[in-house]
Structure formats: structure tokens, C-alpha cells
Coordinates of C-alpha atoms in Angstrom, one line a residue:
Chain H
X1 CA 76.4 121.3 106.9
X2 CA 77.1 119.5 103.7
X3 CA 75.8 121.0 100.5
X4 CA 72.6 119.7 99.1
X5 CA 72.8 117.4 96.2
X6 CA 69.8 116.2 94.2
X7 CA 69.0 112.5 94.8
X8 CA 68.9 112.0 91.0
X9 CA 72.6 112.4 90.8
X10 CA 74.3 109.1 91.0
X11 CA 76.0 108.5 94.4
X12 CA 79.8 108.7 94.5
X13 CA 80.1 106.4 97.5
X14 CA 78.3 103.1 97.4
X15 CA 77.0 101.0 100.2
X16 CA 75.9 101.7 103.8
X17 CA 79.1 103.6 104.8
X18 CA 79.7 105.6 107.9
X19 CA 82.7 107.8 108.6
X20 CA 84.3 105.0 110.5
X21 CA 83.8 102.6 107.6
X22 CA 85.7 104.9 105.3
X23 CA 88.6 104.9 107.7
X24 CA 88.5 101.1 108.0
X25 CA 88.3 100.6 104.2
X26 CA 91.2 103.0 103.5
X27 CA 93.4 101.6 106.2
X28 CA 92.7 98.0 105.3
X29 CA 95.4 97.7 102.5
X30 CA 97.9 99.3 104.8
X31 CA 97.1 97.3 107.9
X32 CA 96.6 94.0 106.1
X33 CA 99.2 91.6 104.6
X34 CA 100.2 91.7 101.0
X35 CA 98.6 88.9 99.0
X36 CA 100.3 86.6 96.5
X37 CA 99.3 88.6 93.5
X38 CA 101.0 91.7 95.0
X39 CA 104.2 89.8 95.5
X40 CA 104.1 88.4 91.9
X41 CA 103.5 91.9 90.5
X42 CA 106.2 93.4 92.7
X43 CA 108.8 90.8 91.7
X44 CA 108.1 91.3 88.0
X45 CA 108.3 95.1 88.4
X46 CA 111.5 94.8 90.5
X47 CA 113.1 92.5 87.9
X48 CA 112.3 95.0 85.1
X49 CA 113.7 97.8 87.3
X50 CA 116.9 96.0 87.8
X51 CA 117.2 95.3 84.1
X52 CA 116.8 99.0 83.5
X53 CA 119.3 99.9 86.2
X54 CA 121.8 97.6 84.5
X55 CA 121.2 99.1 81.1
X56 CA 121.5 102.6 82.6
X57 CA 124.8 101.7 84.3
X58 CA 126.1 100.2 81.1
X59 CA 125.1 103.5 79.2
X60 CA 126.8 105.6 81.8
X61 CA 129.9 103.4 81.9
X62 CA 130.4 103.1 78.1
X63 CA 128.6 106.2 76.7
X64 CA 125.4 106.7 74.8
X65 CA 127.0 105.1 71.7
X66 CA 125.4 101.9 73.0
X67 CA 122.0 103.3 72.0
X68 CA 120.7 103.0 68.5
X69 CA 121.1 106.7 67.8
X70 CA 122.8 107.6 64.5
X71 CA 124.0 110.8 62.8
X72 CA 120.6 111.8 61.6
X73 CA 118.3 110.4 64.3
X74 CA 120.0 111.8 67.4
X75 CA 116.9 111.8 69.5
X76 CA 114.9 108.6 69.6
X77 CA 113.6 106.3 72.3
X78 CA 115.0 108.4 75.2
X79 CA 113.2 111.6 74.3
X80 CA 110.1 109.6 73.2
X81 CA 110.0 108.0 76.7
X82 CA 110.7 111.3 78.4
X83 CA 107.7 113.0 76.7
X84 CA 105.6 109.9 77.2
X85 CA 106.2 109.8 80.9
X86 CA 105.8 113.5 81.4
X87 CA 102.5 113.3 79.5
X88 CA 101.3 110.5 81.7
X89 CA 102.0 112.7 84.7
X90 CA 99.6 115.3 83.6
X91 CA 96.4 113.5 84.6
X92 CA 97.2 113.6 88.3
X93 CA 97.5 117.3 88.6
X94 CA 94.5 117.8 86.3
X95 CA 92.4 115.6 88.6
X96 CA 93.6 117.1 91.8
X97 CA 93.9 120.8 90.8
X98 CA 91.7 121.5 87.8
X99 CA 88.8 119.4 89.0
X100 CA 89.1 121.0 92.5
X101 CA 88.7 124.4 90.9
X102 CA 85.7 123.1 89.0
X103 CA 84.3 121.6 92.2
X104 CA 84.1 118.1 90.7
X105 CA 83.4 115.9 93.8
X106 CA 84.2 112.7 91.9
X107 CA 87.8 113.7 92.0
X108 CA 88.0 112.8 95.7
X109 CA 87.9 109.0 95.1
X110 CA 90.8 109.1 92.7
X111 CA 93.0 112.2 93.2
X112 CA 95.4 110.6 95.7
X113 CA 96.4 107.8 93.4
X114 CA 96.4 109.9 90.3
X115 CA 98.8 112.3 92.0
X116 CA 101.0 109.5 93.1
X117 CA 101.1 108.3 89.5
X118 CA 102.0 111.9 88.4
X119 CA 105.0 112.0 90.8
X120 CA 106.2 108.5 89.9
X121 CA 105.8 109.2 86.2
X122 CA 107.7 112.5 86.4
X123 CA 110.6 110.6 88.2
X124 CA 110.8 108.3 85.2
X125 CA 110.6 111.2 82.8
X126 CA 113.4 113.1 84.6
X127 CA 115.8 110.1 84.2
X128 CA 115.9 110.3 80.4
X129 CA 117.3 113.8 79.8
X130 CA 119.8 113.2 82.5
X131 CA 121.0 109.9 81.1
X132 CA 121.1 111.4 77.6
X133 CA 123.6 114.0 78.8
X134 CA 126.1 111.1 78.8
X135 CA 128.2 112.6 81.6
X136 CA 125.6 112.4 84.3
X137 CA 127.9 113.7 86.9
X138 CA 127.8 117.1 85.1
X139 CA 124.0 117.2 85.3
X140 CA 124.2 120.1 87.7
X141 CA 125.4 122.3 84.8
X142 CA 121.7 122.9 83.9
X143 CA 121.4 124.9 87.1
X144 CA 122.3 128.6 87.1
X145 CA 125.0 128.2 89.7
X146 CA 127.5 131.1 90.1
X147 CA 131.1 130.2 89.4
X148 CA 130.4 126.5 88.8
X149 CA 131.0 127.0 85.1
X150 CA 133.7 129.6 85.1
X151 CA 132.1 132.8 83.9
X152 CA 129.4 131.1 81.8
X153 CA 125.8 130.9 82.7
X154 CA 123.0 128.7 81.4
X155 CA 121.2 129.8 78.3
X156 CA 117.8 131.1 79.3
X157 CA 116.8 131.5 75.7
X158 CA 116.7 127.7 75.2
X159 CA 113.5 125.6 75.6
X160 CA 115.7 122.8 76.9
X161 CA 116.5 125.0 79.9
X162 CA 112.9 126.0 80.2
X163 CA 112.2 122.3 80.5
X164 CA 114.6 122.0 83.4
X165 CA 112.7 124.7 85.3
X166 CA 109.3 123.5 84.2
X167 CA 109.8 119.9 85.1
X168 CA 111.5 120.6 88.5
X169 CA 108.8 123.1 89.5
X170 CA 106.1 120.7 88.4
X171 CA 107.6 117.8 90.3
X172 CA 108.3 119.7 93.5
X173 CA 104.9 121.5 93.5
X174 CA 103.0 118.3 92.8
X175 CA 105.0 116.7 95.6
X176 CA 104.1 119.2 98.3
X177 CA 100.5 119.4 97.1
X178 CA 100.2 115.6 97.4
X179 CA 102.0 115.6 100.7
X180 CA 100.0 118.3 102.3
X181 CA 96.8 116.4 101.4
X182 CA 98.3 113.3 102.9
X183 CA 98.8 114.7 106.4
X184 CA 95.3 114.2 107.8
X185 CA 95.2 110.7 106.3
X186 CA 98.5 109.8 107.8
X187 CA 97.2 111.1 111.1
X188 CA 94.2 108.8 110.8
X189 CA 96.5 105.8 110.2
X190 CA 98.7 106.9 113.1
X191 CA 95.8 107.1 115.5
X192 CA 94.4 103.7 114.4
X193 CA 97.8 101.9 114.4
X194 CA 98.2 99.1 116.8
X195 CA 101.7 98.0 115.9
X196 CA 104.3 100.3 117.5
X197 CA 106.4 100.5 114.3
X198 CA 103.4 101.7 112.3
X199 CA 102.5 104.2 114.9
X200 CA 106.0 105.6 114.9
X201 CA 106.2 105.7 111.1
X202 CA 102.8 107.3 110.5
X203 CA 103.4 109.6 113.5
X204 CA 106.6 110.8 111.7
X205 CA 104.9 111.1 108.3
X206 CA 101.8 112.9 109.6
X207 CA 104.0 115.8 111.0
X208 CA 101.9 115.8 114.1
X209 CA 98.7 116.7 112.4
X210 CA 95.9 117.1 115.0
X211 CA 92.9 118.3 113.0
X212 CA 92.5 121.7 114.7
X213 CA 90.0 124.0 113.3
X214 CA 92.5 126.6 112.3
X215 CA 94.7 123.9 110.7
X216 CA 91.8 122.8 108.6
X217 CA 91.0 126.4 107.6
X218 CA 94.6 126.9 106.4
X219 CA 94.6 123.4 104.9
X220 CA 91.7 124.2 102.7
X221 CA 93.0 127.6 101.7
X222 CA 96.4 126.1 100.9
X223 CA 94.8 123.4 98.8
X224 CA 92.8 125.9 96.9
X225 CA 95.7 128.2 96.2
X226 CA 97.9 125.3 95.2
X227 CA 95.2 124.1 92.9
X228 CA 95.1 127.6 91.4
X229 CA 98.9 127.6 91.0
X230 CA 99.1 124.0 89.7
X231 CA 96.4 124.5 87.0
X232 CA 98.5 126.9 84.8
X233 CA 101.5 124.8 85.7
X234 CA 100.0 121.7 84.1
X235 CA 99.3 123.6 81.0
X236 CA 102.8 125.1 81.0
X237 CA 104.8 122.0 81.4
X238 CA 103.7 120.2 78.3
X239 CA 103.6 123.5 76.4
X240 CA 107.3 123.9 77.2
X241 CA 108.0 120.3 76.4
X242 CA 106.4 120.8 73.0
X243 CA 108.6 123.9 72.5
X244 CA 111.6 121.6 72.6
X245 CA 110.3 120.6 69.1
X246 CA 108.3 123.6 68.0
X247 CA 111.1 126.2 68.2
X248 CA 113.3 124.1 66.0
X249 CA 113.2 124.2 62.2
X250 CA 112.9 120.4 61.5
X251 CA 109.9 119.8 59.2
X252 CA 107.1 118.4 61.2
X253 CA 108.4 119.9 64.5
X254 CA 108.2 123.5 63.4
X255 CA 104.5 123.8 64.2
X256 CA 102.5 126.3 66.1
X257 CA 99.8 123.7 66.9
X258 CA 102.2 121.8 69.2
X259 CA 101.6 123.4 72.6
X260 CA 97.8 122.9 72.8
X261 CA 98.0 119.6 71.0
X262 CA 100.7 118.3 73.4
X263 CA 98.8 119.4 76.4
X264 CA 95.6 117.6 75.2
X265 CA 97.7 114.5 74.3
X266 CA 99.3 114.5 77.7
X267 CA 95.9 114.6 79.5
X268 CA 94.7 111.9 77.1
X269 CA 97.5 109.5 77.9
X270 CA 97.5 110.5 81.6
X271 CA 93.9 109.6 82.1
X272 CA 94.5 106.3 80.2
X273 CA 97.2 105.5 82.7
X274 CA 95.0 106.4 85.7
X275 CA 92.4 104.0 84.3
X276 CA 94.9 101.2 83.9
X277 CA 96.1 101.6 87.5
X278 CA 92.7 102.3 89.2
X279 CA 90.8 99.6 87.5
X280 CA 93.3 97.1 89.0
X281 CA 93.6 98.9 92.4
X282 CA 89.9 99.1 93.1
X283 CA 89.7 95.3 92.7
X284 CA 92.9 94.4 94.5
X285 CA 92.4 96.8 97.4
X286 CA 88.6 96.4 97.6
X287 CA 87.7 100.0 96.9
X288 CA 84.8 99.4 94.6
X289 CA 82.6 101.4 96.8
X290 CA 84.7 104.5 96.4
X291 CA 86.1 104.2 92.9
X292 CA 82.8 103.5 91.2
X293 CA 81.5 103.1 87.6
X294 CA 80.8 106.9 87.7
X295 CA 84.4 107.6 88.3
X296 CA 85.4 105.3 85.4
X297 CA 82.8 106.8 83.1
X298 CA 83.8 110.4 83.9
X299 CA 87.4 109.6 83.2
X300 CA 86.4 108.0 79.9
X301 CA 84.5 111.2 79.1
X302 CA 87.7 113.2 79.6
X303 CA 89.5 110.7 77.4
X304 CA 86.9 111.3 74.6
X305 CA 87.3 115.1 74.8
X306 CA 91.1 115.1 74.9
X307 CA 91.3 112.3 72.4
X308 CA 89.0 114.3 70.1
X309 CA 91.3 117.3 70.4
X310 CA 94.2 115.2 69.5
X311 CA 92.4 113.6 66.5
X312 CA 91.4 117.0 65.2
X313 CA 95.0 118.1 65.5
X314 CA 96.2 115.0 63.5
X315 CA 93.7 115.9 60.7
X316 CA 94.8 119.5 60.7
X317 CA 98.4 118.7 60.5
X318 CA 97.8 116.1 57.8
X319 CA 95.7 118.5 55.8
X320 CA 97.9 121.6 56.2
X321 CA 101.0 119.6 55.4
X322 CA 99.5 118.4 52.1
X323 CA 97.8 121.7 51.3
X324 CA 101.0 123.7 51.8
X325 CA 102.5 122.0 48.8
X326 CA 105.9 122.1 50.4
X327 CA 107.9 119.0 49.5
X328 CA 109.5 119.1 53.0
X329 CA 106.1 118.4 54.5
X330 CA 105.6 115.2 52.4
X331 CA 107.4 113.0 54.9
X332 CA 106.4 114.5 58.3
X333 CA 104.9 112.2 60.8
X334 CA 101.4 113.0 59.6
X335 CA 101.6 112.9 55.9
X336 CA 101.1 110.6 52.9
X337 CA 104.8 109.9 53.0
X338 CA 104.6 108.6 56.5
X339 CA 101.4 106.6 55.9
X340 CA 102.9 104.8 52.9
X341 CA 106.6 105.0 53.5
X342 CA 108.9 102.8 55.5
X343 CA 107.4 103.9 58.8
X344 CA 103.8 103.1 57.7
X345 CA 103.5 100.7 60.7
X346 CA 104.3 103.5 63.2
X347 CA 101.9 105.9 61.5
X348 CA 99.0 103.4 61.5
X349 CA 99.6 102.3 65.1
X350 CA 99.2 105.9 66.1
X351 CA 96.0 106.4 64.0
X352 CA 94.5 103.1 65.2
X353 CA 95.3 103.5 68.9
X354 CA 94.6 107.2 69.4
X355 CA 92.0 108.0 66.8
X356 CA 89.9 104.9 65.9
X357 CA 89.7 102.8 69.1
X358 CA 88.8 105.7 71.5
X359 CA 85.8 106.5 69.2
X360 CA 84.1 103.5 70.9
X361 CA 83.8 105.6 74.0
X362 CA 81.0 107.6 72.4
X363 CA 78.8 104.7 73.3
X364 CA 77.7 104.5 77.0
X365 CA 77.9 100.8 76.9
X366 CA 81.6 100.9 76.1
X367 CA 82.2 103.8 78.5
X368 CA 80.8 101.9 81.4
X369 CA 82.3 98.6 80.5
X370 CA 85.2 98.1 82.9
X371 CA 87.0 95.5 80.9
X372 CA 86.8 97.5 77.7
X373 CA 88.0 100.6 79.6
X374 CA 91.0 98.7 80.8
X375 CA 91.9 97.3 77.4
X376 CA 91.4 100.7 75.8
X377 CA 93.5 102.5 78.4
X378 CA 96.4 100.2 77.4
X379 CA 95.8 100.8 73.7
X380 CA 95.8 104.5 74.3
X381 CA 99.1 104.3 76.2
X382 CA 100.6 102.4 73.3
X383 CA 99.2 104.9 70.9
X384 CA 100.6 107.9 72.8
X385 CA 104.0 106.3 72.9
X386 CA 103.8 105.9 69.1
X387 CA 102.8 109.5 68.8
X388 CA 106.0 110.7 70.4
X389 CA 108.0 108.1 68.5
X390 CA 106.5 109.3 65.2
X391 CA 107.1 112.9 66.0
X392 CA 110.7 112.3 66.9
X393 CA 111.9 109.4 64.7
X394 CA 109.8 109.8 61.5
X395 CA 110.4 113.5 61.3
X396 CA 114.2 113.1 61.9
X397 CA 114.4 110.2 59.5
X398 CA 113.4 112.4 56.6
X399 CA 115.2 115.7 56.8
X400 CA 115.9 118.5 54.3
X401 CA 118.8 116.5 52.8
X402 CA 117.6 113.3 51.1
X403 CA 121.2 111.8 51.1
X404 CA 121.0 111.7 54.9
X405 CA 117.7 109.9 55.1
X406 CA 117.9 106.9 57.3
X407 CA 116.1 104.6 59.6
X408 CA 116.4 104.0 63.4
X409 CA 116.6 100.7 65.1
X410 CA 116.8 100.5 68.9
X411 CA 119.5 98.4 70.7
X412 CA 118.7 96.2 73.6
X413 CA 120.0 99.0 75.8
X414 CA 117.3 101.4 74.5
X415 CA 114.6 98.7 75.1
X416 CA 115.9 97.7 78.5
X417 CA 116.0 101.3 79.8
X418 CA 112.4 101.8 78.7
X419 CA 111.3 98.5 80.3
X420 CA 113.3 99.5 83.4
X421 CA 111.4 102.7 83.8
X422 CA 108.1 100.9 83.6
X423 CA 109.4 98.5 86.2
X424 CA 110.5 101.4 88.4
X425 CA 107.2 103.1 88.0
X426 CA 105.3 100.0 89.1
X427 CA 107.7 99.3 92.0
X428 CA 106.9 102.8 93.3
X429 CA 103.2 102.4 92.7
X430 CA 103.0 99.0 94.3
X431 CA 104.9 100.1 97.4
X432 CA 102.6 103.2 97.6
X433 CA 99.5 101.0 97.3
X434 CA 100.6 99.0 100.4
X435 CA 101.8 101.8 102.6
X436 CA 99.9 105.0 101.8
X437 CA 96.2 105.9 102.3
X438 CA 95.3 105.5 98.7
X439 CA 92.1 107.5 99.0
X440 CA 91.9 111.0 100.3
X441 CA 89.6 109.8 103.2
X442 CA 89.3 113.1 105.0
X443 CA 88.0 114.8 101.9
X444 CA 85.8 111.8 101.1
X445 CA 84.2 112.0 104.5
X446 CA 83.2 115.6 103.9
X447 CA 81.1 114.5 100.9
X448 CA 79.7 111.4 102.4
X449 CA 76.5 113.1 103.5
X450 CA 75.9 114.8 100.2
X451 CA 77.0 112.1 97.8
X452 CA 76.9 108.8 99.7
X453 CA 74.3 106.2 98.6
X454 CA 72.8 105.6 102.0
X455 CA 72.3 109.3 102.7
X456 CA 70.9 109.9 99.3
X457 CA 68.4 107.1 99.8
X458 CA 67.5 108.5 103.2
X459 CA 66.8 111.9 101.6
X460 CA 64.8 110.4 98.8
X461 CA 62.5 108.5 101.3
X462 CA 62.0 111.6 103.3
X463 CA 61.1 113.8 100.4
X464 CA 58.6 111.4 98.9
Chain F
X1 CA 89.7 132.2 139.9
X2 CA 91.1 129.6 137.5
X3 CA 89.0 128.4 134.6
X4 CA 88.1 124.9 133.7
X5 CA 88.3 123.4 130.3
X6 CA 85.6 120.9 129.3
X7 CA 86.1 118.4 126.4
X8 CA 83.0 117.2 124.7
X9 CA 82.9 114.5 122.1
X10 CA 80.4 114.4 119.3
X11 CA 79.9 111.7 116.7
X12 CA 78.2 113.8 114.0
X13 CA 79.2 116.9 112.2
X14 CA 75.7 118.4 112.0
X15 CA 75.2 117.9 115.7
X16 CA 78.6 119.4 116.4
X17 CA 77.7 122.5 114.3
X18 CA 74.4 122.9 116.3
X19 CA 76.3 122.5 119.6
X20 CA 78.8 125.2 118.5
X21 CA 75.9 127.6 117.7
X22 CA 74.3 126.8 121.1
X23 CA 77.6 127.5 122.9
X24 CA 78.0 130.7 121.0
X25 CA 74.5 131.8 121.8
X26 CA 75.3 131.2 125.5
X27 CA 78.5 133.2 125.2
X28 CA 80.9 130.4 126.0
X29 CA 84.5 130.6 124.8
X30 CA 85.3 127.8 122.4
X31 CA 89.0 127.1 122.9
X32 CA 89.5 124.5 120.1
X33 CA 87.7 122.1 117.9
X34 CA 89.3 118.9 116.6
X35 CA 87.6 117.3 113.6
X36 CA 88.6 114.4 111.3
X37 CA 87.7 116.3 108.2
X38 CA 87.0 120.0 107.3
X39 CA 83.4 120.6 108.5
X40 CA 81.9 123.3 106.2
X41 CA 80.7 126.4 108.0
X42 CA 82.4 125.5 111.3
X43 CA 84.9 128.2 111.3
X44 CA 82.2 130.8 110.7
X45 CA 80.1 129.3 113.5
X46 CA 83.1 129.4 115.9
X47 CA 83.9 132.9 114.7
X48 CA 87.4 132.2 113.4
X49 CA 88.9 135.1 111.4
X50 CA 89.8 134.3 107.8
X51 CA 93.3 132.9 107.1
X52 CA 95.7 135.3 105.4
X53 CA 97.8 132.5 103.9
X54 CA 96.7 133.2 100.4
X55 CA 98.0 136.8 100.7
X56 CA 101.4 135.5 101.7
X57 CA 101.4 133.3 98.7
X58 CA 100.8 136.3 96.5
X59 CA 103.7 138.1 98.0
X60 CA 105.9 135.1 97.6
X61 CA 104.9 134.9 94.0
X62 CA 105.9 138.5 93.5
X63 CA 109.3 137.7 95.1
X64 CA 109.7 134.8 92.8
X65 CA 108.9 136.9 89.8
X66 CA 111.4 139.6 90.8
X67 CA 114.0 137.0 91.4
X68 CA 113.5 135.5 88.0
X69 CA 113.7 138.9 86.3
X70 CA 116.9 139.8 88.3
X71 CA 118.5 136.4 87.6
X72 CA 118.0 136.5 83.9
X73 CA 118.9 140.1 83.5
X74 CA 122.1 139.6 85.5
X75 CA 123.2 136.3 83.8
X76 CA 122.1 136.9 80.3
X77 CA 122.4 140.7 79.8
X78 CA 124.8 142.1 82.4
X79 CA 127.3 139.5 83.4
X80 CA 128.1 137.6 80.3
X81 CA 126.0 138.6 77.2
X82 CA 126.5 136.2 74.3
X83 CA 125.3 136.1 70.7
X84 CA 123.1 133.0 70.7
X85 CA 121.5 132.5 67.3
X86 CA 121.4 136.2 66.7
X87 CA 119.0 136.8 69.5
X88 CA 119.0 140.3 71.0
X89 CA 121.3 139.5 73.9
X90 CA 122.2 143.1 74.9
X91 CA 118.8 144.4 75.9
X92 CA 116.5 142.9 78.5
X93 CA 113.4 144.4 77.0
X94 CA 114.0 142.9 73.6
X95 CA 115.1 139.5 75.0
X96 CA 112.2 139.4 77.4
X97 CA 109.8 137.2 75.5
X98 CA 112.2 134.3 75.8
X99 CA 112.3 134.8 79.5
X100 CA 108.6 134.6 80.1
X101 CA 108.5 130.8 80.7
X102 CA 111.1 131.0 83.5
X103 CA 109.4 134.0 85.0
X104 CA 106.2 132.0 85.3
X105 CA 107.9 128.9 86.6
X106 CA 109.8 130.7 89.3
X107 CA 106.7 132.7 90.3
X108 CA 104.8 129.5 90.8
X109 CA 107.8 127.8 92.5
X110 CA 108.2 130.5 95.1
X111 CA 104.4 131.1 95.7
X112 CA 103.7 127.4 96.2
X113 CA 106.7 126.3 98.3
X114 CA 107.0 129.3 100.5
X115 CA 103.3 129.2 101.2
X116 CA 103.4 125.5 102.1
X117 CA 106.4 126.2 104.4
X118 CA 104.5 129.1 106.0
X119 CA 101.5 126.8 106.5
X120 CA 103.7 124.1 108.2
X121 CA 105.4 126.7 110.4
X122 CA 102.2 128.5 111.4
X123 CA 100.3 125.3 112.1
X124 CA 103.4 123.8 113.7
X125 CA 103.6 120.7 111.5
X126 CA 107.0 119.1 111.0
X127 CA 108.6 115.7 111.3
X128 CA 108.8 114.4 114.8
X129 CA 106.2 116.8 116.0
X130 CA 103.9 115.1 118.5
X131 CA 100.3 115.0 117.7
X132 CA 98.1 117.1 120.0
X133 CA 94.6 115.8 119.5
X134 CA 93.5 114.7 123.0
X135 CA 91.5 111.7 121.6
X136 CA 92.7 109.5 118.8
X137 CA 89.2 109.1 117.6
X138 CA 89.1 112.7 116.3
X139 CA 91.0 111.7 113.2
X140 CA 88.5 108.9 112.5
X141 CA 84.9 109.7 113.1
X142 CA 84.6 111.7 116.3
X143 CA 84.6 115.5 116.9
X144 CA 85.8 117.2 120.0
X145 CA 85.0 120.7 121.3
X146 CA 87.1 122.3 124.1
X147 CA 85.2 124.9 126.0
X148 CA 86.5 126.9 128.9
X149 CA 84.4 128.4 131.6
X150 CA 85.3 130.3 134.7
X151 CA 82.3 129.7 136.9
X152 CA 79.4 127.4 136.3
X153 CA 80.7 124.0 135.0
X154 CA 77.5 122.2 135.7
X155 CA 75.4 124.4 133.4
X156 CA 78.0 124.1 130.6
X157 CA 77.9 120.4 130.9
X158 CA 74.1 120.4 130.7
X159 CA 74.1 122.6 127.7
X160 CA 76.6 120.3 126.0
X161 CA 74.6 117.2 126.9
X162 CA 71.4 118.8 125.6
X163 CA 73.3 119.7 122.3
X164 CA 74.1 116.0 121.8
X165 CA 77.5 115.4 123.2
X166 CA 78.3 111.8 123.6
X167 CA 81.0 112.1 126.2
X168 CA 82.0 115.0 128.5
X169 CA 85.1 115.2 130.6
X170 CA 87.2 117.8 132.3
X171 CA 90.6 118.5 130.7
X172 CA 93.4 117.5 133.0

């Protein structure tokens, strides 16, 4: 029996839907043909991806000297992009794991796509440190393999190595969490499929899922335990990424506020990316009944909270830097020096995009406005990119030694690789949207009776 | 005397739950239930014991933690200690704080992956495995109970019908 839910709570599934309708609606994008818009989007993404692939090949062939890095600024767009993509990945796990532990039913409409976004984003993130190694064929040196490196081992004291473990654990655990959840939905597609090819593919992908009672019992237990494991994992990944900076002695990086502030920023940018993707997908794949205004508004609420945390961190950093009276703090990425110096435009982009614009979400009108949510989600993504750019480039540009102060300008290779990862991300997401069940339909069916609009109305009539 | 297995199809989870309770009250043996989504309270109604998969995950986590401790002690302290930035490289206890992140990551890595592998093995889920739900509708919106009985098939069928079964057939 489904749990009782008060009729006053807004429904999470609109329309007069039955269990079968959910299957039909979720299977429709998979079984139908791609429209023109999809092909246009896919072609653009693929072109961008190929551009990036070319730039990556060029970098590997010639060496990272083709990037804009210089003696002083030896981390720039690559690590900015790395942190940006990892951060974007955080929303998926937060939605599927943390919201599962908090029993937030609205996660069920969006968790599948959010997790797909996580996995695709972490793919992009993982590319950057590997390319930055220069000799990519030696990338396996980061693994503690016996005898591969003579008698030497990797350095477990280094946050960069922690990153290797954190990111690979995060990626692989997210992947199995996602895949396990997909099994019943692949089985649904398999049993509906008419074309023999689809039947075969989804039969293979569903691992022979039959929906036995014991399987469901284990499935739910495994989901719960994975959620419990993934929750600290989400927090740990960006904590460790922030330690890449925080454990160094560069002014602006050497900051104890970094771990919580990075995690909040990651969730902030991740939710913005989920908004960007889902606002389009619900329209294109006709999922308005499942990804409703409530979902969008709830995500906007998470954005206010995490954006608020980030804003408070900005103010704290700015104030403490000034109050410390240390001249080294005068040019950190949150300081008077940054606001008025040669990188003023990067500083103010950060403040405008991440601090000022998200304040509009305090108004319900803005929060429930889909067009504004979409525009804002892109603004936040830009702002969060600038945050990482500011932390890395502004801080490095003004070090302890004024004679080495310098500026950074990216080359076309830097830019192309970044565009390439955006293209790769969208190639993966567009393919996913056409071949995967984009909504966790099995889970959604289990809340239809408690949170569906038609059942809610039925209960309302019977009570009154 | 051989027993007969009856397959009954339902199209609503609440009706299914009531039917299971009726069958249990009449002391029938429920062989299997196929459902398109997890029906809450069903495993209790059928009388399924709790799964122990969370316990295995805990054990796997401990193995991961021990492995992490062993790995870092062996590589950083025993096999090839180095002076890295003046950190205490010759004592595990003193160097331990720097090892905490990897201990955590490997604990999670082992606990999660080995638990999922255990789940796939125990539930017999792997690529190229043939699906075993007798009716394809049970992954969409129908529910199936398989009940076996040794003697009176007729009264079982009556009970199922009375409980709201849409279709009843004998398992081949």
C-alpha cells in the first residue's frame, strides 16, 4: 500500500496517468524517431567534439607548450575546466543519493537524467588532468602498481593522488548506482519492444531482470546502501579537489574555508546544469507531466541555498583577506586588488553571475518561471566557470614575488579543448536521451498512487 | 502426488496485496511474485525474510579499509620510505592523517562494488541472461503471483478469482 500523502501537497505527476501510461511516456522517446531539432543539436555537438578531439591530438602530439600556460600561471583553463566539470557532476549524486536518504519523492522524476549528467560530466573532468600530464601514455603511473615504476610508489601524501582515488571511486560508484537503477527500466523496454534489434539490445542491457519479489527486496536495499555510501562520497570528492589548492601555500588558495565552500559551489553549479538540461528535455521528450513546475521550483530552492552558502563564503574571504592586513592577500581572487586590478572583469563576472542574479530566486514568481530558470541556470554555469578561473588564474597571476606577476591568455587550443568537452558532453547526453529510459519509471510508478494528480483528486473527493 | 502451479495476473498493487493476504490466510504456498515496481509491504505479506546484502556491504567495507591501511603502510612506510616535504615518512601512526582520504575512498569503493556484484550474482543478473518473467506485461503494469498447490486446484482458483485476479492459468 502506498503511503498516505495529504491532498494539499502539490502532485508530482500531472494528468490522468495509469501505470501503463508511464511506461508509454517513458518509452516514447526511445521507440520514436529523432526529430530535426535533435539532429541539429547532435550535429553541432559532434562538430564541437571533433574540434576538441583535434585540439587534444595536437596537444598530445606537440606537447602542452601549445597551451597558453606560462612560467607563473602553470595551471589555467585545464584545471578550471576540470574543477568545473567535476562540480557539475555533483548534482546527480546529490539528487539520487542525498534526496533518497531524505525521502524526497520529487527526486524520482529527475534522478535518472541527473545521474547521467554526473557520469558524462565526470568523463569530461577526467580528461583534463590526463591531458595535462603531457605524456598521456604514462597516465597509469598514478596507480600504485608494483614494479611498474621500479621500486618507487605513488605518493599517498599528495592531494593530487587523493584526487585520482576520489574521482575514480566517484565515477565508478555513480556508474553502478545508475546502472542498477536502470535494470528494471531496461526490462520494461525489452518487454515492450517490437523490433527484434531493440528487443535484443534491451534484453542484453537489462541483465535478464524479471522483477521477482526477492530481486526487488535486494534492489531496494542495495539502492539504500549505495545512497548511504554515495552521500559522503559526494562531499568527499569536491573536498579533495579543493585540497589540491588548500594544501598549497599560494595566497588565496591556502584557505581552510575551501572544502565546504567548494562542495556548496559544486552542488550550486550542478543543479544549474540539471536545470539547463531538464528544461529542454521535458519539452523535447514531452515529459511535462513528470518533470513539473514543482521539480523546477525545488531545484531552484537548492540553488538559492547553495548559492547563498557560496555568497557568504565570498564575503568572508573578501573580508578576512582585507582584515588580515597581509599584503599578500591584497590580490587574491576575492580582494580589492582583484576587483580593481587587471582581472576586474573576471572578478565582476563571478560576483554578478553567482551572487547577484541568483538573488532573484527569492521571489516565487522568478522561481517558478521556466524561462528565467533556464536563463539563470546558464548564467550560474558561466559564473561557476569564472569562480574556478578566478581562483586559479588571478591567484597565480599575483604571487609572492612582484617581478613574476603576469597575465594569462588562452590559445585556440585551450579554447578548442574546452568547447570540445562541452560537445562531447552533449553528444553523450543526446544519445542517452534517445536510447535510455530517461525517467526512473519503476520508482515513479511506486509513487503514482500517493503523488499522482488523478489519485489525489480522487482522495480529495472522497474525503469531502 | 505432483503439485500444480497456478499463475494469477492482477492489474493493481493494492488488489495484489489483498490477494496475497488471502492466500496466506488459507495457507497456500506463494512460489513467486513478479511486479513491475517495488510494492511496499509485499515482502512482509509474503513472509520473505530480510535480505542480508547490507551486512555483506559492511564486511566488504572493512576489507577495503584494511586493504587501504595495508597498501599505504607497505608502500609509504615499509617498502620505500621517502622524505617528502619533511613529512613523517617513517611512522604509520604519525603519517596517518594524510592517509585518511584514501582509506575512506577505498572503503566506499569496496563496499559499493562488491555489494553490487554480490547482488547481481545472488539475483542472477548478468549480460545475456534470459529474462524469466512468464508474462511480459509484468514489467509494465501487471502483477503475477505463482501459487503451488498439491490437491484442490479448483478452490485455489476460486480464491484467486474472488481476490480480484484478472487471468488465471496453470503453469506449463
